[in-house]
XYZ file of C-alpha atoms in Angstrom:
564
model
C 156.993 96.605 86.766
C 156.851 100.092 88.683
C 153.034 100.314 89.064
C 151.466 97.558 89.764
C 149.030 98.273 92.989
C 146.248 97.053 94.552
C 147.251 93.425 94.010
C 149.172 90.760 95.532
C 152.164 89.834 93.673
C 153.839 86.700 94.706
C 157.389 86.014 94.471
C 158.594 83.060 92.342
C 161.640 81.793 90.743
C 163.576 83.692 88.718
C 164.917 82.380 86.055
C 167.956 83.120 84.263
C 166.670 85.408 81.107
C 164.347 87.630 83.663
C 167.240 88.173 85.766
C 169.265 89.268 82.802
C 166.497 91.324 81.968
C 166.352 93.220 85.160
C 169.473 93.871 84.681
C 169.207 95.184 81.396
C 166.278 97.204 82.855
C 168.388 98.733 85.646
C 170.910 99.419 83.286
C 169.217 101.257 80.960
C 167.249 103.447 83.618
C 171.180 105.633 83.982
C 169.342 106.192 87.723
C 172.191 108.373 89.407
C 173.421 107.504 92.701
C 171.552 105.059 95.382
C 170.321 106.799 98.879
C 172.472 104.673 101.287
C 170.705 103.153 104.005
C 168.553 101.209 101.700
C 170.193 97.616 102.538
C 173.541 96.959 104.111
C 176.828 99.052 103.371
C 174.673 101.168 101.443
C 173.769 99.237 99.092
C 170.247 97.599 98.016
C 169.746 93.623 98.473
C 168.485 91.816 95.343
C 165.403 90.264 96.454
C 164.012 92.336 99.083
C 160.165 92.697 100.520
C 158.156 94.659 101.931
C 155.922 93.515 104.795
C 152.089 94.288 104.242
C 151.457 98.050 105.694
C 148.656 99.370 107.612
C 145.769 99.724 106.802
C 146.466 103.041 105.870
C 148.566 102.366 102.512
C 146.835 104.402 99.916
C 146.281 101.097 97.571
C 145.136 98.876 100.725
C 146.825 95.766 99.150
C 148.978 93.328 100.285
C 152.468 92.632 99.720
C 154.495 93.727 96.748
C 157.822 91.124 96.441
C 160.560 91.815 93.144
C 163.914 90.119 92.584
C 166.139 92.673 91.073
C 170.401 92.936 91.237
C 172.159 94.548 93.789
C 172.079 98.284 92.570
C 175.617 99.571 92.988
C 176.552 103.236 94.058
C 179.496 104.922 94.075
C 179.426 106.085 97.177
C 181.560 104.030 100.548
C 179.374 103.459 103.500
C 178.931 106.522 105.108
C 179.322 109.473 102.879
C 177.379 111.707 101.535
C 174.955 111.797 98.279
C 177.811 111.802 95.578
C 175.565 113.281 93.164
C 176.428 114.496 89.848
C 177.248 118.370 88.472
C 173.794 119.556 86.866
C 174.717 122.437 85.408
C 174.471 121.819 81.145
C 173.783 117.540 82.447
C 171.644 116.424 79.932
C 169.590 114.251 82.569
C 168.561 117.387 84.733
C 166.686 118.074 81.158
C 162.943 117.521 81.608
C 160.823 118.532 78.483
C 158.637 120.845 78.333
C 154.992 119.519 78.142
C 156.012 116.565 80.986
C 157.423 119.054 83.269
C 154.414 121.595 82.594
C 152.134 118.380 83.958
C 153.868 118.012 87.306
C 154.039 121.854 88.345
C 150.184 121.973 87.472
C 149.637 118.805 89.485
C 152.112 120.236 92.328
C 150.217 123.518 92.214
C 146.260 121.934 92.183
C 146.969 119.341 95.036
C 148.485 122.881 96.858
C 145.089 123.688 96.935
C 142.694 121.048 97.311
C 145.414 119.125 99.381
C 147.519 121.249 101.077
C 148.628 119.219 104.290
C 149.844 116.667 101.269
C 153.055 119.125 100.071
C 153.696 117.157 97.309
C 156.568 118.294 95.208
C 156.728 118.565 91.510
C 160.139 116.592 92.005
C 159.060 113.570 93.187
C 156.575 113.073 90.233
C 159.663 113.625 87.942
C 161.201 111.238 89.946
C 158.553 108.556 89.578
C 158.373 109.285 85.879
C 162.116 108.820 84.859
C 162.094 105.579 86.421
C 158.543 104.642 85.179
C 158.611 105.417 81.538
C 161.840 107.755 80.570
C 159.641 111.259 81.310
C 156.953 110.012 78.313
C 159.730 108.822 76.163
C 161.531 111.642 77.013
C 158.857 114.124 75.873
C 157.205 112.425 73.285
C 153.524 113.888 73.490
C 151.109 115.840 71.109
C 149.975 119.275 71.922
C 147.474 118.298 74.613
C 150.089 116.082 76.223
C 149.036 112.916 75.190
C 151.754 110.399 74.222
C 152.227 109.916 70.224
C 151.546 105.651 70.944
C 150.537 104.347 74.257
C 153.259 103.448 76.818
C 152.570 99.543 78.099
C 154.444 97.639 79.907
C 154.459 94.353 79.787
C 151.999 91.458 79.816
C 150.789 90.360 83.047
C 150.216 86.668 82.282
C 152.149 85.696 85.037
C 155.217 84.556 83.005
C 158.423 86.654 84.257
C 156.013 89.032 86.260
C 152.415 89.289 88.334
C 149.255 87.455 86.522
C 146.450 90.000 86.311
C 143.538 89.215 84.265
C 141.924 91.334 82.366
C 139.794 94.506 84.322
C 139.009 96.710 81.179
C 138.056 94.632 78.135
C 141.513 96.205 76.543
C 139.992 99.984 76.528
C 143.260 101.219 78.090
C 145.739 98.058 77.331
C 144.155 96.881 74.414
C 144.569 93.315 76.114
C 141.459 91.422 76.570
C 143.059 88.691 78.294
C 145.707 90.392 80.317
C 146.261 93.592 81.951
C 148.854 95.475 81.512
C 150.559 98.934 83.193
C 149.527 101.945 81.069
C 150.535 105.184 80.253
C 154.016 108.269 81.280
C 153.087 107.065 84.804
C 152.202 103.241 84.105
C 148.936 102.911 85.814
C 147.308 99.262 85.371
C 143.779 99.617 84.350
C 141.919 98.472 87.709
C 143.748 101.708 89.334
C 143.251 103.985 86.828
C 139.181 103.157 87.205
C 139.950 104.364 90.741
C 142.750 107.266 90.568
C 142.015 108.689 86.985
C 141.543 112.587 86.992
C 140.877 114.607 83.903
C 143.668 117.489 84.507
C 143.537 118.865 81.087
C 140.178 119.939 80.705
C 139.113 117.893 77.960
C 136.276 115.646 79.169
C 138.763 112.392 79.431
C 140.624 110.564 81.629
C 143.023 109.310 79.530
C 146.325 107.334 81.300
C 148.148 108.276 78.098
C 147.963 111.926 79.073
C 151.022 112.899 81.310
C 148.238 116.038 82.762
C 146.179 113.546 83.881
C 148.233 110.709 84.706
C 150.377 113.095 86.848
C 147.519 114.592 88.285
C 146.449 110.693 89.179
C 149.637 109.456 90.824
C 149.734 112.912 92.821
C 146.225 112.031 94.405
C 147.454 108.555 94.731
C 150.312 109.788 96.477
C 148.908 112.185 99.052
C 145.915 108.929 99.681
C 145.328 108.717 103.409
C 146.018 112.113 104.156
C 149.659 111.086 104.071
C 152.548 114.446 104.814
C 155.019 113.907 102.390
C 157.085 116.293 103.863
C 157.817 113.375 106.684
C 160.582 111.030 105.808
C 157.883 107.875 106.803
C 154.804 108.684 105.074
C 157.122 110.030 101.565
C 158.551 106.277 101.893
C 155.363 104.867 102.493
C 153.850 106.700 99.583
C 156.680 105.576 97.092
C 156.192 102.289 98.276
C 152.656 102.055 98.011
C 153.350 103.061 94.238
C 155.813 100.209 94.220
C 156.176 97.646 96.962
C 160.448 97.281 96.737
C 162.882 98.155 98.784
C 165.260 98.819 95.426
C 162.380 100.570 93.761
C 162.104 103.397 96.713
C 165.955 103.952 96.504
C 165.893 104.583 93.170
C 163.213 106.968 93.096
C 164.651 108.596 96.333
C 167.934 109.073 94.040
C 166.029 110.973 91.348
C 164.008 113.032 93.478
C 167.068 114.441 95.526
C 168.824 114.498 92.312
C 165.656 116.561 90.654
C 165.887 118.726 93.589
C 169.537 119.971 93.087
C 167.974 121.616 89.349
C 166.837 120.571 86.884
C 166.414 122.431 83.378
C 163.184 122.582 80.616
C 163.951 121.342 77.173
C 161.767 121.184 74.341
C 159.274 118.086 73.979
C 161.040 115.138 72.315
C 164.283 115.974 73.085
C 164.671 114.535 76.452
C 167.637 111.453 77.520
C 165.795 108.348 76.796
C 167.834 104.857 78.336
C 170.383 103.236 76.825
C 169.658 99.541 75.535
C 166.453 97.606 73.978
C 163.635 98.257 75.315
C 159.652 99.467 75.081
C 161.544 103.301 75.723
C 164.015 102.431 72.775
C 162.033 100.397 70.094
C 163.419 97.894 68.159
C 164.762 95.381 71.248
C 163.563 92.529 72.616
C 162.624 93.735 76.411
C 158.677 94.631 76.388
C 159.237 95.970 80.064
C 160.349 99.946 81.641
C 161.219 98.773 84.849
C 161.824 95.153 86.575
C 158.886 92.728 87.484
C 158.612 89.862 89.859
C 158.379 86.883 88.581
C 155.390 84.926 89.911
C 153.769 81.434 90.461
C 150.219 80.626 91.655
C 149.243 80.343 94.848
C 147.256 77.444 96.505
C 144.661 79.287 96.738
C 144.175 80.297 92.844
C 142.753 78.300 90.370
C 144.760 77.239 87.312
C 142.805 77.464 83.823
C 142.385 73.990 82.451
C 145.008 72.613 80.664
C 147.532 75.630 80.756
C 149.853 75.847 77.726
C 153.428 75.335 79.194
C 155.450 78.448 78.192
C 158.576 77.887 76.383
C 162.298 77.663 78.271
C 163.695 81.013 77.985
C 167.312 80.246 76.616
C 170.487 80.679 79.367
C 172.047 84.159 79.164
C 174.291 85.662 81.335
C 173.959 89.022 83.333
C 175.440 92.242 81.710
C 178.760 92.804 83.685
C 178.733 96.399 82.793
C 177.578 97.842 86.121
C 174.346 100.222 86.039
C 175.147 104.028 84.401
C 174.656 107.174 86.453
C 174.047 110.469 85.330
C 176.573 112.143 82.869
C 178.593 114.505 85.125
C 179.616 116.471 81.477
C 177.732 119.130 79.867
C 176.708 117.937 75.912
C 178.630 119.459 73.436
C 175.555 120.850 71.558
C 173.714 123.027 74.342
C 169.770 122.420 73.814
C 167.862 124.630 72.060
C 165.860 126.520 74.655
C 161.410 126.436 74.428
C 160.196 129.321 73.383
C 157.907 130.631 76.397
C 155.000 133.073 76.494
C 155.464 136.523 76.955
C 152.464 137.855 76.356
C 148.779 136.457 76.746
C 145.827 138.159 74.883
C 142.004 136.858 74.819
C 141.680 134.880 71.557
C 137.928 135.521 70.639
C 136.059 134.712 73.888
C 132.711 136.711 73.326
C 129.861 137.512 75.811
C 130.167 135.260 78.798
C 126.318 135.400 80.273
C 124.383 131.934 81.743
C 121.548 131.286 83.697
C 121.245 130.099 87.104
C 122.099 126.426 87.184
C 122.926 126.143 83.329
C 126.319 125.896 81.626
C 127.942 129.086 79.102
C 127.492 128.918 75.544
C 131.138 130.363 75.243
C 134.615 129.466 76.759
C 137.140 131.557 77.883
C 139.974 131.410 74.963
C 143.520 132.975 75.378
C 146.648 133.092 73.236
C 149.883 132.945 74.185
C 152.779 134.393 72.275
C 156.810 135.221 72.704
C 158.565 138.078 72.836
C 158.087 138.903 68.890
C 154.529 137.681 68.797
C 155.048 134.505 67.299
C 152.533 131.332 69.158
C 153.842 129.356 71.606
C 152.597 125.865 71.998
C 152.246 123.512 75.026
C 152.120 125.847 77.628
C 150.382 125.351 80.399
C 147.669 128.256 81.429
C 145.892 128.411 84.291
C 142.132 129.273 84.569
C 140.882 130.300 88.047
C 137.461 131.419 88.602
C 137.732 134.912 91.264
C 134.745 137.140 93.196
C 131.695 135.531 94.990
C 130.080 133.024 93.102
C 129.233 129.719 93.144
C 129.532 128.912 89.404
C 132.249 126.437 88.800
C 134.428 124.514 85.565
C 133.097 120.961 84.413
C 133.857 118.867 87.149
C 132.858 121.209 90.102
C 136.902 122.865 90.463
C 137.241 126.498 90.601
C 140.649 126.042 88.788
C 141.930 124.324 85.641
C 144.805 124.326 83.308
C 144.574 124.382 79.454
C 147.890 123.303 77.458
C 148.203 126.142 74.501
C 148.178 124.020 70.583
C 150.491 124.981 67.477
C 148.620 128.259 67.109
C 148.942 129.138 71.251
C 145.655 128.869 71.615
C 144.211 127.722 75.317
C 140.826 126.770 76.055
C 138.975 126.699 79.296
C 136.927 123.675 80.520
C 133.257 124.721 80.081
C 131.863 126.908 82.867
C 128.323 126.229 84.814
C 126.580 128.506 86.888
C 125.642 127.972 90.175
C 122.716 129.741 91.845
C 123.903 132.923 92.706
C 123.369 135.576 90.478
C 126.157 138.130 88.963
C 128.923 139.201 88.046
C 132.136 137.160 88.862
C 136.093 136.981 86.966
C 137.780 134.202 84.986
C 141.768 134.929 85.324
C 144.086 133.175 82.539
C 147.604 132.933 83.726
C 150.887 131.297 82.305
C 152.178 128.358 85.071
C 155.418 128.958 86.169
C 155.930 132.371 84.438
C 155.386 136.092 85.883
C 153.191 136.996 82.546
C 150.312 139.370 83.202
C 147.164 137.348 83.135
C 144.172 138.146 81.031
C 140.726 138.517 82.914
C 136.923 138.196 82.030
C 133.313 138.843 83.100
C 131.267 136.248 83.702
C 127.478 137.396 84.381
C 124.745 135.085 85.606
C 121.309 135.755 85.521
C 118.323 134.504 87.321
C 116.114 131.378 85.905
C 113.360 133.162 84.342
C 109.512 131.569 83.134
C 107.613 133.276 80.113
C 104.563 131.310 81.954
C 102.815 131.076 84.756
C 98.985 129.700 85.482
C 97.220 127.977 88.200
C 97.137 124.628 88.251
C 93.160 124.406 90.004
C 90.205 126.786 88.798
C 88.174 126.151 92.136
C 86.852 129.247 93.508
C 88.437 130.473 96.374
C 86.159 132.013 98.977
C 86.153 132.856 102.600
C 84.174 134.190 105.394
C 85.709 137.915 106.913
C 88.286 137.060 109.580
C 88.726 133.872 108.820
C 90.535 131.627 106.087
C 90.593 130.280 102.556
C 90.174 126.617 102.959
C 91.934 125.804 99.523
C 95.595 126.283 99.053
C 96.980 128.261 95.633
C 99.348 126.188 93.202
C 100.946 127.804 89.983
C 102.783 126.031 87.706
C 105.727 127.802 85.818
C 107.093 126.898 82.333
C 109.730 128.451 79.955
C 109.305 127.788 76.616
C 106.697 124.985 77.017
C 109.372 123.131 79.667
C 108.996 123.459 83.469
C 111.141 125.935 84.622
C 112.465 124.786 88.204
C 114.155 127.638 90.864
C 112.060 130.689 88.951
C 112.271 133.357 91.591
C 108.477 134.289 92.270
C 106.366 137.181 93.655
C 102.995 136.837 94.941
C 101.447 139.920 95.976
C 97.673 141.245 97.407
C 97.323 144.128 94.835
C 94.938 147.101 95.377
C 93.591 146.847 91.479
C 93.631 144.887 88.093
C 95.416 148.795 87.219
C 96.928 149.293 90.184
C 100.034 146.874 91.271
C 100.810 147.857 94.788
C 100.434 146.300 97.911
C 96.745 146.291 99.091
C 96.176 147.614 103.287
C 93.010 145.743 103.542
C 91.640 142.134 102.675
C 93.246 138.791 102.054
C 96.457 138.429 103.883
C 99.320 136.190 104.048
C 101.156 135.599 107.922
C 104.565 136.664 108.531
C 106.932 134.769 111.415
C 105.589 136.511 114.169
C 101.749 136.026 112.902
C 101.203 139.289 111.667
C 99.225 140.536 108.697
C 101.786 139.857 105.512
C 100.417 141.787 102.014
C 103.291 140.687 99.567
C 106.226 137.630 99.266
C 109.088 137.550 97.984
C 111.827 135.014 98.635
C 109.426 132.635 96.806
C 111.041 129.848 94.060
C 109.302 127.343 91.968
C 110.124 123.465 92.678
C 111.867 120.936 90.706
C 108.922 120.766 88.897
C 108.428 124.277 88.365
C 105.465 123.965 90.964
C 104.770 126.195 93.911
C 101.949 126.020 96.467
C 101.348 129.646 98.570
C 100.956 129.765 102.085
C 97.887 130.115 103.705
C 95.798 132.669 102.869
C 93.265 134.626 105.732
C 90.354 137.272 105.641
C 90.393 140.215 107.976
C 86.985 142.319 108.317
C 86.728 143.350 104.686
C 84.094 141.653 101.926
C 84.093 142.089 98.597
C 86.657 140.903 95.799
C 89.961 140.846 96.028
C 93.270 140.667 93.704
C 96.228 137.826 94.114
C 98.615 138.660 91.827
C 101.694 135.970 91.542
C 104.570 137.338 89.304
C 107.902 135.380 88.064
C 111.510 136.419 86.957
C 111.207 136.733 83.258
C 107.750 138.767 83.711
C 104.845 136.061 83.270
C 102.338 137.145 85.640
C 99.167 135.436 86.766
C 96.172 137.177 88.749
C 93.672 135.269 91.079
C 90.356 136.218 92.465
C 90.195 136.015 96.444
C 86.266 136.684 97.771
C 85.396 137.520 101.190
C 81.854 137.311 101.385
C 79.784 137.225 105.039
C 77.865 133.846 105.374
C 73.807 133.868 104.521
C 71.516 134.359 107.732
């Protein structure tokens, strides 16, 4: 099986019926021509391992060893790529929602992974041979398989023995594990890798968004270059530890590379023969597994049942399939694409400080004669100083468009800085003017304020008020944490400004300080002043502490000389 990482497979003996059934497998993945080099005169050796890698293999596990048939390629030792003509091949046909997922993964591990370069190609790659490009496009309008992808049953009978790591949430196996999902993560990895591309609150392996999104990050692990021949192996590889597995998906990514053409969901070239891509056959498997026995080491469950004899068949002798090198007679129907995005009933976006929005950005998308287009991918980036980010803490996310072309944005929060900033909706992978909005955020306000002690605060002229001042701030009966506050010495109960005489507050530099300002309330919605001194002046004096939102307490500060 294609993905099973981050644990140790042991090789075994094959038997007969799960040779014939790699076979079958191979067969029925039509993977065009071999990379040569793999294994001598071009070819790939059945059988083949991988030695453990370093440390730095993104899954850090040991050894991954399959038994598979020699793959055969058409080409002799030494030539060139014979690949086929892709102009009107119905294989260079990825559909339309799949191939959406790995140009949005492509373009969001451009930014948050740059030194990765990760192309769009080699997830295509990986998901032909994994699971037929989601059954060759079979997903709803979020992207999310019509019934879950699983490969087979790791009981260790014809492949690895996993036990179960989920309870069945992902496999719906509560014995066994099994590979899930367009991009077959096993459960234990997806806990690890899983990434919720689409914006919906999930991380759902049955989404080809996120599970492309996953197996990019998985990829790119250990700050791998896959722009260098070594760590691209090494990544592929570390995805699947075979020798035949690498050449395979090496073949479809340079393949992938020469073009490759959209075509509507559902409509892409599934593989020939029975088959978990092809219902209705016996094999429960996309790809080849080892076949494994238990080690020394493990401990065997009391009393194992002994599984059955599989019956003696012989090995297809109809070599594996390649590409088609001729055009179908029926040219596919092109997708419609967007032409035109409008906003689709966003409203007021306005939030404060450290809260989320009430509303979403919402866009349409629709053709050239203003009909919907569904499943296209839009892009929502957030643009202009501001911390304020989508669910999730990303400044970008994509949105897949339903029946009615409708796209939604993840839910935005603010951040701490207050203002105006820009959500931009764009169409991925097509020049279509994008639709922007204004986002404002506002400062965390209180509607109360009080002090928390009624002591009396006195002090003798030029010198200082013993007690310190603490206000509590609420907003609507709740503490109100991060309230921007003022507390200022004013001259009267009617007039507000800054007094020149009396109680002071101490600047940096020790000088006389009448008013603050860059003053917030606590966690709690607590803040204690600074210390508070008397210059010459007796009499009473005015404290006046005043929050964002306009709650206002005033304090009584007396300076009186001490009794002879």
């Amino acid at each position: 099986m294609a993905a099973l990482f981050g644990r140790r497979l042991r090789r075994g003996a094959a038997t007969t019926a799960v040779a014939a059934l790699a076979v079958a497998a191979l067969s029925a993945s039509q993977a065009p021509a071999i990379v040569p080099g793999g294994g001598e005169n071009g070819k790939q050796a059945s059988g083949s391992s991988v030695p453990d890698e370093s440390p730095d293999s993104a899954s850090g596990d040991s050894s991954y060893h399959t038994d598979l048939p020699p793959l055969n390629t058409p080409d002799k030792p030494g030539t060139s790529i014979d690949l086929p003509d892709l102009e009107g091949a119905a294989e260079a046909g990825i559909p339309a929602t799949v191939l959406s997922a790995y140009k949005q993964a492509e373009q969001r591990l451009g930014v948050t992974n740059p030194g990765c370069n990760l192309p769009w190609q080699l997830l295509a790659a990986i998901g032909k041979v994994e699971s037929g490009q989601a059954r060759g496009g079979r997903v709803d309008d979020n992207g999310t398989t019509f019934t879950p992808i699983l490969g087979p049953v790791l009981n260790g009978v014809g492949f690895a023995n996993i036990s179960d790591t989920d309870n069945g949430a992902y496999d719906g196996d509560k014995t066994h594990d099994r590979a899930v999902g367009p991009m077959q993560f096993i459960p234990s990895t997806w806990a690890t890798w899983g990434q919720d591309a689409n914006g919906d609150g999930r991380k759902d392996p049955n989404n080809i968004f996120d599970a492309a999104l996953a197996a990019g990050r998985y990829l790119c692990a250990n700050d791998r270059d896959l722009s260098l021949k070594s760590n691209l192996d090494q990544a592929i590889l570390s995805y699947n530890r075979s020798r035949e597995y690498l050449a395979t998906v090496l073949s479809w990514l340079e393949y992938y590379k020469r073009g490759s053409h959209e075509v509507p969901d559902g409509t892409g070239v599934l593989p020939e023969g029975p088959g978990p891509l092809n219902p209705g056959g016996p094999s429960n498997s996309p790809s080849p597994g080892p076949t494994t026995s238990p080690s020394p080491d493990e401990s065997p469950t009391p009393n194992p049942p002994k599984p059955p004899k599989p019956p003696a068949t012989k090995p297809p002798t109809t070599p594996p399939t390649k590409p088609p090198t001729t055009p179908p007679t029926t040219p596919p129907t092109p997708a419609p694409v967007v032409e035109h995005l409008e906003d689709a009933g966003t409203g007021k976006l306005s939030a404060t400080a450290g809260t989320e929005f009430a509303g979403r950005v919402t866009v349409r998308g629709e053709d050239g004669k203003g009909k919907a287009v569904g499943k296209a991918a839009v892009r929502f980036t957030i643009v202009g100083d501001t911390d304020a980010t989508f669910a999730g803490g990303s400044k970008n996310a994509t949105g897949v468009s339903g029946a009615t072309g409708v796209a939604k944005a993840p839910a935005l929060r603010a951040g701490e800085k207050t203002g105006d900033f820009t959500v931009r909706a764009d169409v991925v992978g097509r020049t279509v003017p994008a639709v922007d909005f204004t986002a404002t955020v506002i400062e965390r306000q209180a509607d109360a304020v009080a002090r928390t002690s009624d002591k009396e605060m006195t002090a003798a002229p030029g010198g200082e008020f013993a007690d310190s001042i603490q206000v509590k701030a609420t907003n609507n009966g709740v503490i109100a944490p991060g309230v921007a506050v003022k507390a200022t010495m004013i001259k009267s109960a009617d007039d507000a400004s800054a007094a020149d005489k009396g109680p002071y507050f101490k600047d940096a530099a020790g000088k006389p300080l009448r008013a603050l300002t860059d003053l917030k309330t606590d966690a709690q919605g607590l803040l204690v002043l600074p210390k508070i001194f008397a210059d010459d002046a007796t009499g009473t004096f005015l404290l006046r502490i005043e929050t964002a939102g306009g709650a206002k307490v005033t304090i009584e500060l007396k300076v009186t000389a001490p009794e002879a």
